[in-house]
Amino acid sequence: MITNHLKLLVGGVQLRDGVVTVTDVLGRILTRAGLYVLAMERGYASTIYGAHQYDPMVIAEQPPVSWGDPALDILVALDYDSNPDASQQPNRDTVLRHGSHLKDGGVLVYDSSTGEIPTEALERRGIKVFPLPARNIARDELKLDVVKNMVAVGALFRLLEFDRDVTLLRKLVEERFMRKGQKVVDTNLQAARRGREVVETVLKARGWTGTDYHLEPRPVTEPRLLISGNEALSIGAIQGGCRYYAGYPITPASAILEFLEEHLPKYGGRAMQGQNERESIRAALGAAVAGVRAMVGTSGPGLSLKVEEFGVSGMAEVPIVIVDTQRAGPSTGMPTKSEQADLSLVVFGGHGEIPRIVLAPATQEECYTMMIDAHNIADKYQCPVFFLTDLNLSEGRKVVPEAVFTQTAVRVDRGTLVREEDLRRDGAYKRFALTPSGISPRLVPGTLGGIFKVTGSEHDERGFVSTDPATRKAMMEKRARKMETYLREDAKPPQVFGTPDRKPVLVGWGSTRPVLLDAQQRLRALKIEAAVVHFTHLWPFPTDVAKAVLGRASVIIAVEQNFSGQFADVIQSQSLLPVRRIVKYNGLPIYASDVVGGVEQILQDGITHVRVGTEAPAPVRVSEGD
Amino acid sequence: MSEPNVTKSNGQSTVRAAQKPSAKLWDENATPRHRIQWCPGCGDFGVLAALKMALTKQEVTPANLLMVGGIGCSGQIRNYLNGNAFHGTHGGALAYALGAKMSRPDLTVIALAGDGDTFAIGVENFVHVCRRDPGVMLVIMDNGVYGLTKGQHSPTHGRGMDIKEWSEESPPPFSPLRLALTAGATFVAQSFSGDPKHASEIYVQALQHKGFAMVNDFSPCVTYNKFNTYDWYREHGEDVSASHDPANLDAAWELLNDFDRRGRLPLGVVYRHPRAKKAVNRLPLWPEELQGADVRPLLQLFR
Ligand code: SF4
């Protein structure tokens, strides 16, 4: 019997089967029950209706180290056949695609409304199969198609022996549906009851006492949230004083726009859907020029369209936070698949040379805390600050203690904004005054006693256009100096897990930290001691600190979700240390087994690049509780 | 576009309290007149004079003014008078102005750009700013050419020319006013920089307008447009008659059709019809306004 430790996948037909409704209800209730949920591998399509959609979810008593491997304990297939007579059964995608990932002794629940499907092969592996006519129950018995999701939830809870008195489910259903009337609440609860009954019938008929899996509520010691990266960073933006947001609809950044359109006005701010990617960033720059903290959000294709404005921000010294929820490129690429392949664009993109700062949070918690920092840093250094997430982090949900949001000390520091009294004291105001730090005083228009001239053309200290060689040199150096100040005062060093001395060191950035730490544990089980060095502050690259750590490694292995190893190239060019790479670019998340396999290959064969994701990764088991 | 511009400013910044602006005030914190880098006789001088008159009349203070300049000869105007100024990418002026005005309704925000900037590379912004209707005045210095890059044709090139055959490479000019009306602009006017006093009266109305105010100003390029000269505009321009009702959209279209039929160019306010709009406040921006935002109600959503 395995209690509070499993991976579950719910799959179905996009928009028809309500996959995310089921995982949302599960996630919400399990969070309230004191369990930890990590759902970072959502799969869907950029067509709206009819494609296969799935949502894997790790459920555990302790915060899971990572999403682990594709291996599943429980598979819930919501699909049914719209045309049961067709020889091909397109709507059996969930079982066809994910059935092979079910562990021996696992559980399959599938919608049998349009007939049973062959499951002998799975049953031979000890998998317990529960046919569940959820759609028929909903449509024919309860006369409400949508409650088929609740039939599935009821069935799942029964076979996990969870929430037997229906307290938790009832509370959630009442919260969600009471405004639609008692009848809707009752129908939902009835649906869940019918799901439970079907499971009981199957158990009895098969003579099973239950499944190997069991969930048990844990005492809730503190309020917790189930939250996505996009949601966490949006709250971070509000908390951090961002009051103007603009974004053009694009997957997977649209959720930020929707969240801020709904909530930013409550804090006196405005969020605008741009008519195109350029209008969005230009309007945000205009807001910043007018003195307001501003942010834009987009993904790869949109970011490419904004490149010209990176230069404006850098040259005219207008602060802006640019969120890039990376997705698989190039061009339209794979809009609903995750990747980490925009690093080169944010570090090097654009003509000419500008100061710029690149941050990449690893977790939902950091999406919140680092977003507050991002706005302070943008104001202090008056340049573009890139905030790199990726689809998995942006849309991935995780249980996070509420204290992360309520207990983090927040300081809104607007840097060198000058006030009327400063102008009276200091006299002639120079927007681009040459200073040792490179940082010049910034003026909010409307402040009596000063005006600014700001331009993306080269300019003198007062902002008047100039191509005078000495002025140009001084201004280029002033802007560059800001990055030296940043490295001294604000860049955070990489986090080091384990001791890197004469050991293989796994290097990562952004959302892959959990899986590197997972791989580290699995390697240890294979008697390979490796350290993990993870960067959140990517550019300007902290060469000195990075070299001091990485220089001690026996071999440096960057693990990245892109083809070429973009961060490996940065490290190599900045530190002159050779960096090997494990890369994955097939649209699926990096799994712990990918990393373990890659490290073994590098250590055994001495190869420099491992491209994973071509064969099914072989999971390496570690002991319970890891 | 690059700007072969070497302005060395030697003006002194002056700290002053709020005061009633005088015409002279506009010369402070600006490139001195002898350093202005427009060709002698350029139409943009007339716009500059008209602008100063209008701002003075409206008692706008330089500290409360934000000018967004386009790329090109005309965009330089931002440095030729006092007041805050921003200058970004080619075609972007209106979008920057939009964000600034949305954030700071307390500022006077004006965009100053050329016809190429507004109707070629920036037409995407022009069309949608007409719809969005921020309280921004736009003055387009329309001369039919790209002066700064030495005279290439802009979308308004060919105005009044007797050309028998057009091509994809050289299409006929389009009408800024018709585009503005089609896109839903609430204030559409035309002026001529050869008559700065009349132009300034139109700018005053534009500044008073609660919403987006578009003024297409015929601002001759004496160097690269030898056809649409001051004389040509004097000959073809005609004041909008006092009997025209600018609040009437049908009358506005009628007026444009009538002027076109007669081969004349209307000067004055063609359309003015403020739209009912939500009241907005200045967005919070000072640390004391931003510190300690209570996000707990948002966290409830995720429990
Ligand atoms: S080139 Fe034309 S538009 Fe430019 S300054 Fe000279 S006259 Fe004016």
PDB file of C-alpha atoms and ligand atoms in Angstrom, chain B residues 37-45 72-74 76 141 143 145-151 219-225, ligand 1:
ATOM      1  CA  GLN B  37      19.085  71.914 -37.834  1.00  0.00           C
ATOM      2  CA  TRP B  38      16.300  72.492 -40.253  1.00  0.00           C
ATOM      3  CA  CYS B  39      16.913  73.922 -43.700  1.00  0.00           C
ATOM      4  CA  PRO B  40      16.195  77.651 -43.800  1.00  0.00           C
ATOM      5  CA  GLY B  41      12.552  78.011 -44.779  1.00  0.00           C
ATOM      6  CA  CYS B  42      11.523  74.521 -43.692  1.00  0.00           C
ATOM      7  CA  GLY B  43       7.811  74.318 -42.909  1.00  0.00           C
ATOM      8  CA  ASP B  44       8.572  72.878 -39.496  1.00  0.00           C
ATOM      9  CA  PHE B  45       9.602  76.373 -38.312  1.00  0.00           C
ATOM     10  CA  GLY B  72      12.837  62.416 -39.107  1.00  0.00           C
ATOM     11  CA  CYS B  73      13.379  66.138 -39.530  1.00  0.00           C
ATOM     12  CA  SER B  74      10.059  66.911 -37.855  1.00  0.00           C
ATOM     13  CA  GLN B  76      13.633  67.200 -33.844  1.00  0.00           C
ATOM     14  CA  MET B 141       4.315  67.622 -40.329  1.00  0.00           C
ATOM     15  CA  ASN B 143       5.582  67.231 -46.568  1.00  0.00           C
ATOM     16  CA  VAL B 145       8.877  63.133 -48.468  1.00  0.00           C
ATOM     17  CA  TYR B 146      11.425  61.630 -46.145  1.00  0.00           C
ATOM     18  CA  GLY B 147      13.560  64.730 -45.717  1.00  0.00           C
ATOM     19  CA  LEU B 148      16.131  63.374 -43.330  1.00  0.00           C
ATOM     20  CA  THR B 149      17.109  60.522 -45.638  1.00  0.00           C
ATOM     21  CA  LYS B 150      17.165  62.877 -48.613  1.00  0.00           C
ATOM     22  CA  GLY B 151      13.792  62.980 -50.225  1.00  0.00           C
ATOM     23  CA  SER B 219       4.699  71.683 -43.682  1.00  0.00           C
ATOM     24  CA  PRO B 220       6.620  72.160 -46.928  1.00  0.00           C
ATOM     25  CA  CYS B 221      10.028  70.565 -47.392  1.00  0.00           C
ATOM     26  CA  VAL B 222      11.819  73.280 -49.277  1.00  0.00           C
ATOM     27  CA  THR B 223      14.729  71.013 -50.112  1.00  0.00           C
ATOM     28  CA  TYR B 224      13.168  67.804 -51.432  1.00  0.00           C
ATOM     29  CA  ASN B 225       9.611  68.595 -52.435  1.00  0.00           C
TER      30      ASN B 225
HETATM   31  S1  SF4 C   1      15.005  68.397 -45.576  1.00  0.00           S
HETATM   32 FE1  SF4 C   1      12.988  69.255 -45.820  1.00  0.00          FE
HETATM   33  S2  SF4 C   1      11.865  68.654 -44.013  1.00  0.00           S
HETATM   34 FE2  SF4 C   1      14.044  68.357 -43.571  1.00  0.00          FE
HETATM   35  S3  SF4 C   1      14.672  70.253 -42.583  1.00  0.00           S
HETATM   36 FE3  SF4 C   1      15.080  70.457 -44.760  1.00  0.00          FE
HETATM   37  S4  SF4 C   1      13.250  71.428 -45.538  1.00  0.00           S
HETATM   38 FE4  SF4 C   1      12.710  70.645 -43.558  1.00  0.00          FE
END
